[in-house]
Amino acid sequence: MAEATSPIIELKDIDVTFKEADRTVKAVKDVNLQVNKGDIYGIVGYSGAGKSTLVRVINQLQRQSKGTVTVSGQNLGNLSGKNLRQARTKIGMIFQHFNLMNERTIGDNVLFPLLLGSKLTRKEKQAKVDELLDLVGLADKKNDYPAQLSGGQKQRVAIARALANDPEILISDEATSALDPKTTGAILELLKHLNETLGLTVVLITHEMQAVKAICNKVAVMQSGEIIERGDLLTIFSNPTEQLTKEFIETSSQIDSALANVVEQATVQNLGAGEQLVVLSYAGDSTEAPLIAQLYEKFHVTPNILFGNVEILQNTPVGTLGLVLSGVGDAVETALAYVAQQGVHVRRINVAEYRAELARKAAANNEEATV
C-alpha cells in the first residue's frame, strides 16, 4: 500500500440536508474526515447510512448544506463552472452499475473523458486508451462492446475510464456490490495494485467489511448519517468499540455464523457451574503466546475449542477463538482476567440471550420479506 503522508481530502463539519414536501432529512450529520495521500480508506455502513451522499460531497456532485471540503489543498466549495469541472478531473469515480455507453466500443468508452478539455493530440489520446486498457488487463477488448463483456470486465473498463485524466483520487461507490466473490476479489486486487503503482488514493464505499479488510488501511463506520467509529484497520478489527462495528467484523470473520451453529449444540445449551462460552479476539504478539496451554497450567481451566480463525491484516496476525472454559470455583473468571491482561479481548456469551437475539433477528427478517 502506498505510504500515507499529507492529507489529500479534508471534510470539516459536513451536513447534508434534503428538504421534502412534509419533512427535512439530514442525510449527513456533522462529519469530519481526513484521508491522507496514498490511503485506501474504507467507509462502511448499511444502506441509508449516508456514505454515498458523503462521498458525492468530495467531488461536489452533492453540495453540502454546511461545512468545508478541501481536496489537494483547494476548497471546492468556492469553485463553480469551469474551475470546478477542472478540479473534478483529479477525482475519478466508479459505480456499482458501471455506467458504460453500450453503443460505443470499449476503447471509445475509455476515450470519452478525453474528448473535452484534454490537450492531448488524437494520437496521444489513442495511446492513452491503449495504456489504460493494458493496465486493467483488457488490451484485447478495445474493439468489443460492453454487451460482450462480463460484469468484472465492465468494471475494469469503468476503472480505466475513471483513470483517463490521471486523477489523484479514485472513489469506488459500491463498485463490487453486483459482482460475485471471485470477481470482487480480482477488482479489489486491481484497486490495490493501482494504489501501489500509481500512488492513487482510493476511497472505498461499501456495506461489506470483507472488502474493507481485503485492501484498506483506514476505515470509518457510518450509521444514520454519522461516523460512529474510525481508525486504522488493525485497531478497528482488533479492538472495536461500537456495536455496529462489532457486527460488521463478526460477519466478515464469520464469527456470527459459527456462534449461531455452536449455540444450537445441546452441550453448549446446558453448561454447568464453572463453565463459560467465550470468544477471544487477539492480534499481533498475543497470537504467539501459548494462552490455551497456560489456561490449564496456571489456572487448571480446561478449554474446549469450538471454532477458530487466524488471518493477516496489515502484515499482522489477527485471530478469533471460540471455546468453552471449564474450571472449579472462580478459576474461569481468574483465567479470563489473566487473558485480558495479555491484550486479548474477551467476549462472554450468554447462550440463552444469544439464541433469543438470533430468534428476534430471524423473525424481523421474515417480517421484512413478507412486506
GROMACS .gro file of C-alpha atoms in nm:
model
  371
    1MET     CA    1   0.000   0.000   0.000
    2ALA     CA    2   0.129   0.341  -0.092
    3GLU     CA    3   0.272   0.532   0.200
    4ALA     CA    4   0.021   0.768   0.361
    5THR     CA    5   0.165   1.115   0.404
    6SER     CA    6  -0.015   1.450   0.385
    7PRO     CA    7  -0.395   1.500   0.380
    8ILE     CA    8  -0.544   1.497   0.031
    9ILE     CA    9  -0.911   1.509   0.139
   10GLU     CA   10  -1.042   1.704   0.438
   11LEU     CA   11  -1.409   1.722   0.526
   12LYS     CA   12  -1.494   1.957   0.812
   13ASP     CA   13  -1.831   1.983   0.988
   14ILE     CA   14  -2.021   1.844   0.690
   15ASP     CA   15  -2.401   1.842   0.697
   16VAL     CA   16  -2.620   1.742   0.404
   17THR     CA   17  -2.990   1.819   0.440
   18PHE     CA   18  -3.267   1.734   0.193
   19LYS     CA   19  -3.600   1.911   0.210
   20GLU     CA   20  -3.902   1.705   0.115
   21ALA     CA   21  -4.265   1.806   0.096
   22ASP     CA   22  -4.352   1.743   0.459
   23ARG     CA   23  -4.016   1.689   0.628
   24THR     CA   24  -3.644   1.764   0.640
   25VAL     CA   25  -3.399   1.475   0.606
   26LYS     CA   26  -3.047   1.511   0.741
   27ALA     CA   27  -2.851   1.257   0.535
   28VAL     CA   28  -2.510   1.353   0.674
   29LYS     CA   29  -2.459   1.500   1.020
   30ASP     CA   30  -2.155   1.696   1.135
   31VAL     CA   31  -1.898   1.468   0.968
   32ASN     CA   32  -1.526   1.533   0.993
   33LEU     CA   33  -1.297   1.313   0.787
   34GLN     CA   34  -0.935   1.325   0.678
   35VAL     CA   35  -0.793   1.099   0.406
   36ASN     CA   36  -0.417   1.104   0.363
   37LYS     CA   37  -0.244   1.082   0.029
   38GLY     CA   38  -0.189   0.717  -0.055
   39ASP     CA   39  -0.463   0.582   0.174
   40ILE     CA   40  -0.710   0.317   0.077
   41TYR     CA   41  -0.982   0.447   0.303
   42GLY     CA   42  -1.291   0.233   0.356
   43ILE     CA   43  -1.624   0.389   0.453
   44VAL     CA   44  -1.862   0.114   0.557
   45GLY     CA   45  -2.226   0.119   0.658
   46TYR     CA   46  -2.563  -0.032   0.578
   47SER     CA   47  -2.792   0.112   0.309
   48GLY     CA   48  -2.919   0.453   0.412
   49ALA     CA   49  -2.623   0.526   0.639
   50GLY     CA   50  -2.527   0.830   0.429
   51LYS     CA   51  -2.197   0.702   0.296
   52SER     CA   52  -2.273   0.751  -0.075
   53THR     CA   53  -2.406   1.100  -0.007
   54LEU     CA   54  -2.089   1.179   0.186
   55VAL     CA   55  -1.852   1.076  -0.092
   56ARG     CA   56  -2.052   1.269  -0.352
   57VAL     CA   57  -1.970   1.572  -0.140
   58ILE     CA   58  -1.599   1.507  -0.201
   59ASN     CA   59  -1.631   1.589  -0.573
   60GLN     CA   60  -1.922   1.829  -0.515
   61LEU     CA   61  -2.172   1.622  -0.711
   62GLN     CA   62  -2.363   1.681  -0.389
   63ARG     CA   63  -2.319   2.023  -0.232
   64GLN     CA   64  -2.304   2.024   0.146
   65SER     CA   65  -2.556   2.224   0.350
   66LYS     CA   66  -2.280   2.314   0.595
   67GLY     CA   67  -1.905   2.265   0.626
   68THR     CA   68  -1.598   2.278   0.402
   69VAL     CA   69  -1.448   2.035   0.152
   70THR     CA   70  -1.078   2.064   0.079
   71VAL     CA   71  -0.917   1.842  -0.185
   72SER     CA   72  -0.545   1.872  -0.261
   73GLY     CA   73  -0.538   2.196  -0.066
   74GLN     CA   74  -0.825   2.351  -0.265
   75ASN     CA   75  -1.159   2.449  -0.111
   76LEU     CA   76  -1.402   2.301  -0.363
   77GLY     CA   77  -1.696   2.485  -0.211
   78ASN     CA   78  -1.552   2.808  -0.352
   79LEU     CA   79  -1.543   2.673  -0.707
   80SER     CA   80  -1.804   2.661  -0.978
   81GLY     CA   81  -1.830   2.621  -1.354
   82LYS     CA   82  -1.503   2.559  -1.538
   83ASN     CA   83  -1.289   2.570  -1.224
   84LEU     CA   84  -1.499   2.304  -1.051
   85ARG     CA   85  -1.501   2.085  -1.361
   86GLN     CA   86  -1.123   2.111  -1.375
   87ALA     CA   87  -1.090   2.013  -1.008
   88ARG     CA   88  -1.318   1.714  -1.065
   89THR     CA   89  -1.085   1.573  -1.330
   90LYS     CA   90  -0.849   1.482  -1.046
   91ILE     CA   91  -1.121   1.274  -0.878
   92GLY     CA   92  -1.218   0.957  -1.065
   93MET     CA   93  -1.532   0.766  -0.970
   94ILE     CA   94  -1.665   0.416  -1.033
   95PHE     CA   95  -2.011   0.281  -0.951
   96GLN     CA   96  -2.198  -0.042  -0.890
   97HIS     CA   97  -2.363  -0.047  -1.234
   98PHE     CA   98  -2.060   0.053  -1.443
   99ASN     CA   99  -2.244   0.329  -1.642
  100LEU     CA  100  -2.084   0.233  -1.971
  101MET     CA  101  -2.222   0.354  -2.306
  102ASN     CA  102  -2.349   0.041  -2.474
  103GLU     CA  103  -2.341   0.186  -2.827
  104ARG     CA  104  -1.968   0.268  -2.801
  105THR     CA  105  -1.675   0.028  -2.814
  106ILE     CA  106  -1.465  -0.037  -2.506
  107GLY     CA  107  -1.191   0.184  -2.645
  108ASP     CA  108  -1.436   0.466  -2.711
  109ASN     CA  109  -1.579   0.437  -2.359
  110VAL     CA  110  -1.231   0.491  -2.216
  111LEU     CA  111  -1.163   0.768  -2.466
  112PHE     CA  112  -1.480   0.961  -2.379
  113PRO     CA  113  -1.342   1.167  -2.084
  114LEU     CA  114  -1.057   1.285  -2.310
  115LEU     CA  115  -1.285   1.426  -2.581
  116LEU     CA  116  -1.348   1.752  -2.396
  117GLY     CA  117  -1.077   1.961  -2.238
  118SER     CA  118  -0.782   1.729  -2.290
  119LYS     CA  119  -0.478   1.888  -2.452
  120LEU     CA  120  -0.354   1.554  -2.585
  121THR     CA  121  -0.334   1.504  -2.961
  122ARG     CA  122  -0.557   1.244  -3.123
  123LYS     CA  123  -0.265   1.003  -3.142
  124GLU     CA  124  -0.175   1.062  -2.777
  125LYS     CA  125  -0.535   1.002  -2.673
  126GLN     CA  126  -0.541   0.666  -2.850
  127ALA     CA  127  -0.208   0.575  -2.691
  128LYS     CA  128  -0.358   0.668  -2.353
  129VAL     CA  129  -0.656   0.441  -2.415
  130ASP     CA  130  -0.426   0.152  -2.507
  131GLU     CA  131  -0.215   0.214  -2.196
  132LEU     CA  132  -0.517   0.216  -1.966
  133LEU     CA  133  -0.676  -0.096  -2.115
  134ASP     CA  134  -0.345  -0.275  -2.075
  135LEU     CA  135  -0.325  -0.154  -1.714
  136VAL     CA  136  -0.663  -0.310  -1.629
  137GLY     CA  137  -0.597  -0.629  -1.825
  138LEU     CA  138  -0.827  -0.564  -2.124
  139ALA     CA  139  -0.586  -0.479  -2.404
  140ASP     CA  140  -0.756  -0.732  -2.632
  141LYS     CA  141  -1.109  -0.592  -2.576
  142LYS     CA  142  -1.062  -0.246  -2.727
  143ASN     CA  143  -1.296  -0.306  -3.022
  144ASP     CA  144  -1.557  -0.506  -2.831
  145TYR     CA  145  -1.881  -0.363  -2.693
  146PRO     CA  146  -1.999  -0.368  -2.329
  147ALA     CA  147  -2.262  -0.634  -2.402
  148GLN     CA  148  -1.981  -0.874  -2.491
  149LEU     CA  149  -1.811  -0.840  -2.151
  150SER     CA  150  -1.865  -0.998  -1.810
  151GLY     CA  151  -1.953  -0.787  -1.508
  152GLY     CA  152  -1.595  -0.789  -1.386
  153GLN     CA  153  -1.464  -0.684  -1.727
  154LYS     CA  154  -1.718  -0.399  -1.743
  155GLN     CA  155  -1.596  -0.272  -1.407
  156ARG     CA  156  -1.238  -0.284  -1.533
  157VAL     CA  157  -1.345  -0.067  -1.826
  158ALA     CA  158  -1.510   0.174  -1.583
  159ILE     CA  159  -1.186   0.189  -1.384
  160ALA     CA  160  -0.982   0.257  -1.698
  161ARG     CA  161  -1.224   0.535  -1.796
  162ALA     CA  162  -1.202   0.686  -1.445
  163LEU     CA  163  -0.822   0.699  -1.482
  164ALA     CA  164  -0.824   0.873  -1.820
  165ASN     CA  165  -0.747   1.219  -1.679
  166ASP     CA  166  -0.476   1.092  -1.441
  167PRO     CA  167  -0.672   1.152  -1.119
  168GLU     CA  168  -0.508   1.164  -0.779
  169ILE     CA  169  -0.816   1.014  -0.612
  170LEU     CA  170  -1.044   0.726  -0.710
  171ILE     CA  171  -1.382   0.692  -0.539
  172SER     CA  172  -1.536   0.346  -0.553
  173ASP     CA  173  -1.906   0.369  -0.465
  174GLU     CA  174  -2.025   0.011  -0.403
  175ALA     CA  175  -1.833  -0.083  -0.718
  176THR     CA  176  -1.811  -0.453  -0.629
  177SER     CA  177  -2.166  -0.499  -0.494
  178ALA     CA  178  -2.302  -0.650  -0.817
  179LEU     CA  179  -2.011  -0.892  -0.863
  180ASP     CA  180  -1.958  -1.249  -0.748
  181PRO     CA  181  -1.699  -1.311  -0.472
  182LYS     CA  182  -1.419  -1.423  -0.705
  183THR     CA  183  -1.463  -1.125  -0.936
  184THR     CA  184  -1.493  -0.892  -0.637
  185GLY     CA  185  -1.158  -1.017  -0.513
  186ALA     CA  186  -0.998  -0.953  -0.852
  187ILE     CA  187  -1.133  -0.596  -0.871
  188LEU     CA  188  -1.016  -0.521  -0.517
  189GLU     CA  189  -0.670  -0.653  -0.604
  190LEU     CA  190  -0.669  -0.424  -0.908
  191LEU     CA  191  -0.754  -0.123  -0.690
  192LYS     CA  192  -0.476  -0.218  -0.452
  193HIS     CA  193  -0.234  -0.252  -0.745
  194LEU     CA  194  -0.330   0.095  -0.873
  195ASN     CA  195  -0.278   0.237  -0.525
  196GLU     CA  196   0.068   0.087  -0.505
  197THR     CA  197   0.189   0.155  -0.860
  198LEU     CA  198   0.026   0.492  -0.933
  199GLY     CA  199   0.020   0.633  -0.582
  200LEU     CA  200  -0.357   0.658  -0.625
  201THR     CA  201  -0.562   0.747  -0.316
  202VAL     CA  202  -0.872   0.527  -0.302
  203VAL     CA  203  -1.193   0.592  -0.111
  204LEU     CA  204  -1.390   0.266  -0.093
  205ILE     CA  205  -1.762   0.290  -0.015
  206THR     CA  206  -1.916  -0.044   0.078
  207HIS     CA  207  -2.155  -0.229   0.304
  208GLU     CA  208  -1.918  -0.527   0.312
  209MET     CA  209  -1.647  -0.529   0.577
  210GLN     CA  210  -1.483  -0.816   0.388
  211ALA     CA  211  -1.392  -0.570   0.110
  212VAL     CA  212  -1.252  -0.323   0.363
  213LYS     CA  213  -1.050  -0.599   0.525
  214ALA     CA  214  -0.905  -0.706   0.192
  215ILE     CA  215  -0.733  -0.382   0.089
  216CYS     CA  216  -0.796  -0.083   0.319
  217ASN     CA  217  -0.552   0.069   0.567
  218LYS     CA  218  -0.810   0.301   0.727
  219VAL     CA  219  -1.181   0.258   0.795
  220ALA     CA  220  -1.474   0.469   0.909
  221VAL     CA  221  -1.809   0.321   1.011
  222MET     CA  222  -2.124   0.521   0.932
  223GLN     CA  223  -2.468   0.496   1.087
  224SER     CA  224  -2.765   0.733   1.041
  225GLY     CA  225  -2.551   0.994   0.867
  226GLU     CA  226  -2.276   1.000   1.129
  227ILE     CA  227  -1.929   0.846   1.156
  228ILE     CA  228  -1.952   0.645   1.475
  229GLU     CA  229  -1.604   0.488   1.470
  230ARG     CA  230  -1.283   0.532   1.271
  231GLY     CA  231  -0.919   0.432   1.279
  232ASP     CA  232  -0.654   0.220   1.118
  233LEU     CA  233  -0.771  -0.122   1.002
  234LEU     CA  234  -0.582  -0.326   1.259
  235THR     CA  235  -0.707  -0.122   1.556
  236ILE     CA  236  -1.068  -0.135   1.438
  237PHE     CA  237  -1.059  -0.510   1.381
  238SER     CA  238  -0.872  -0.598   1.699
  239ASN     CA  239  -1.050  -0.357   1.934
  240PRO     CA  240  -1.384  -0.226   1.802
  241THR     CA  241  -1.585  -0.013   2.044
  242GLU     CA  242  -1.924   0.036   1.873
  243GLN     CA  243  -2.183  -0.241   1.847
  244LEU     CA  244  -2.236  -0.186   1.473
  245THR     CA  245  -1.862  -0.215   1.409
  246LYS     CA  246  -1.855  -0.539   1.604
  247GLU     CA  247  -2.143  -0.673   1.395
  248PHE     CA  248  -1.965  -0.590   1.069
  249ILE     CA  249  -1.646  -0.756   1.190
  250GLU     CA  250  -1.823  -1.066   1.315
  251THR     CA  251  -1.998  -1.103   0.979
  252SER     CA  252  -1.677  -1.062   0.780
  253SER     CA  253  -1.492  -1.308   1.003
  254GLN     CA  254  -1.790  -1.549   1.003
  255ILE     CA  255  -1.795  -1.535   1.383
  256ASP     CA  256  -2.170  -1.482   1.384
  257SER     CA  257  -2.241  -1.790   1.170
  258ALA     CA  258  -2.000  -2.001   1.377
  259LEU     CA  259  -2.165  -1.889   1.701
  260ALA     CA  260  -2.512  -1.949   1.557
  261ASN     CA  261  -2.416  -2.311   1.496
  262VAL     CA  262  -2.241  -2.352   1.829
  263VAL     CA  263  -2.530  -2.229   2.046
  264GLU     CA  264  -2.759  -2.492   1.894
  265GLN     CA  265  -2.546  -2.770   2.039
  266ALA     CA  266  -2.704  -2.938   2.340
  267THR     CA  267  -2.378  -2.943   2.534
  268VAL     CA  268  -2.343  -2.567   2.499
  269GLN     CA  269  -2.706  -2.504   2.592
  270ASN     CA  270  -2.659  -2.696   2.916
  271LEU     CA  271  -2.339  -2.552   3.056
  272GLY     CA  272  -2.288  -2.627   3.421
  273ALA     CA  273  -2.141  -2.432   3.710
  274GLY     CA  274  -1.785  -2.324   3.636
  275GLU     CA  275  -1.837  -2.340   3.259
  276GLN     CA  276  -1.838  -2.037   3.026
  277LEU     CA  277  -1.873  -1.991   2.649
  278VAL     CA  278  -1.633  -1.716   2.534
  279VAL     CA  279  -1.493  -1.568   2.216
  280LEU     CA  280  -1.133  -1.449   2.235
  281SER     CA  281  -1.005  -1.193   1.983
  282TYR     CA  282  -0.636  -1.116   1.960
  283ALA     CA  283  -0.376  -0.952   1.739
  284GLY     CA  284  -0.001  -0.928   1.696
  285ASP     CA  285   0.211  -1.065   1.979
  286SER     CA  286  -0.095  -1.205   2.152
  287THR     CA  287  -0.131  -1.465   1.876
  288GLU     CA  288   0.214  -1.601   1.954
  289ALA     CA  289   0.158  -1.666   2.324
  290PRO     CA  290   0.057  -2.025   2.418
  291LEU     CA  291  -0.250  -1.893   2.601
  292ILE     CA  292  -0.458  -2.206   2.569
  293ALA     CA  293  -0.189  -2.420   2.729
  294GLN     CA  294  -0.141  -2.158   3.002
  295LEU     CA  295  -0.508  -2.170   3.097
  296TYR     CA  296  -0.465  -2.524   3.223
  297GLU     CA  297  -0.110  -2.491   3.354
  298LYS     CA  298  -0.173  -2.173   3.554
  299PHE     CA  299  -0.541  -2.199   3.648
  300HIS     CA  300  -0.643  -2.564   3.591
  301VAL     CA  301  -0.904  -2.443   3.344
  302THR     CA  302  -0.987  -2.687   3.065
  303PRO     CA  303  -1.050  -2.530   2.722
  304ASN     CA  304  -1.278  -2.696   2.467
  305ILE     CA  305  -1.212  -2.526   2.132
  306LEU     CA  306  -1.527  -2.496   1.920
  307PHE     CA  307  -1.405  -2.278   1.631
  308GLY     CA  308  -1.112  -2.057   1.538
  309ASN     CA  309  -0.971  -1.834   1.267
  310VAL     CA  310  -0.642  -1.654   1.203
  311GLU     CA  311  -0.582  -1.406   0.919
  312ILE     CA  312  -0.321  -1.146   0.831
  313LEU     CA  313  -0.420  -0.778   0.835
  314GLN     CA  314  -0.154  -0.519   0.751
  315ASN     CA  315   0.115  -0.784   0.800
  316THR     CA  316  -0.016  -0.859   1.149
  317PRO     CA  317  -0.183  -1.188   1.254
  318VAL     CA  318  -0.535  -1.138   1.388
  319GLY     CA  319  -0.723  -1.430   1.537
  320THR     CA  320  -1.055  -1.533   1.686
  321LEU     CA  321  -1.119  -1.835   1.903
  322GLY     CA  322  -1.450  -1.966   2.033
  323LEU     CA  323  -1.429  -2.206   2.326
  324VAL     CA  324  -1.596  -2.336   2.640
  325LEU     CA  325  -1.384  -2.297   2.953
  326SER     CA  326  -1.437  -2.528   3.247
  327GLY     CA  327  -1.295  -2.489   3.596
  328VAL     CA  328  -1.368  -2.512   3.967
  329GLY     CA  329  -1.497  -2.214   4.165
  330ASP     CA  330  -1.380  -1.883   4.026
  331ALA     CA  331  -1.097  -2.039   3.822
  332VAL     CA  332  -1.255  -1.945   3.488
  333GLU     CA  333  -1.302  -1.580   3.587
  334THR     CA  334  -0.947  -1.561   3.718
  335ALA     CA  335  -0.818  -1.715   3.395
  336LEU     CA  336  -1.017  -1.470   3.181
  337ALA     CA  337  -0.883  -1.175   3.379
  338TYR     CA  338  -0.532  -1.301   3.306
  339VAL     CA  339  -0.614  -1.342   2.936
  340ALA     CA  340  -0.742  -0.984   2.919
  341GLN     CA  341  -0.417  -0.862   3.077
  342GLN     CA  342  -0.230  -1.021   2.784
  343GLY     CA  343  -0.409  -0.788   2.541
  344VAL     CA  344  -0.677  -1.036   2.436
  345HIS     CA  345  -1.037  -0.914   2.401
  346VAL     CA  346  -1.275  -1.138   2.591
  347ARG     CA  347  -1.640  -1.167   2.492
  348ARG     CA  348  -1.861  -1.371   2.724
  349ILE     CA  349  -2.160  -1.533   2.554
  350ASN     CA  350  -2.485  -1.588   2.744
  351VAL     CA  351  -2.622  -1.875   2.536
  352ALA     CA  352  -2.990  -1.822   2.619
  353GLU     CA  353  -2.973  -1.449   2.542
  354TYR     CA  354  -2.777  -1.507   2.222
  355ARG     CA  355  -3.030  -1.763   2.096
  356ALA     CA  356  -3.315  -1.527   2.180
  357GLU     CA  357  -3.147  -1.248   1.985
  358LEU     CA  358  -3.100  -1.477   1.684
  359ALA     CA  359  -3.470  -1.566   1.700
  360ARG     CA  360  -3.567  -1.196   1.711
  361LYS     CA  361  -3.349  -1.119   1.408
  362ALA     CA  362  -3.491  -1.415   1.214
  363ALA     CA  363  -3.847  -1.303   1.291
  364ALA     CA  364  -3.767  -0.946   1.185
  365ASN     CA  365  -3.613  -1.068   0.858
  366ASN     CA  366  -3.914  -1.289   0.785
  367GLU     CA  367  -4.150  -0.999   0.853
  368GLU     CA  368  -3.948  -0.770   0.625
  369ALA     CA  369  -3.950  -1.032   0.348
  370THR     CA  370  -4.330  -1.052   0.353
  371VAL     CA  371  -4.389  -0.677   0.337
   0.00000   0.00000   0.00000
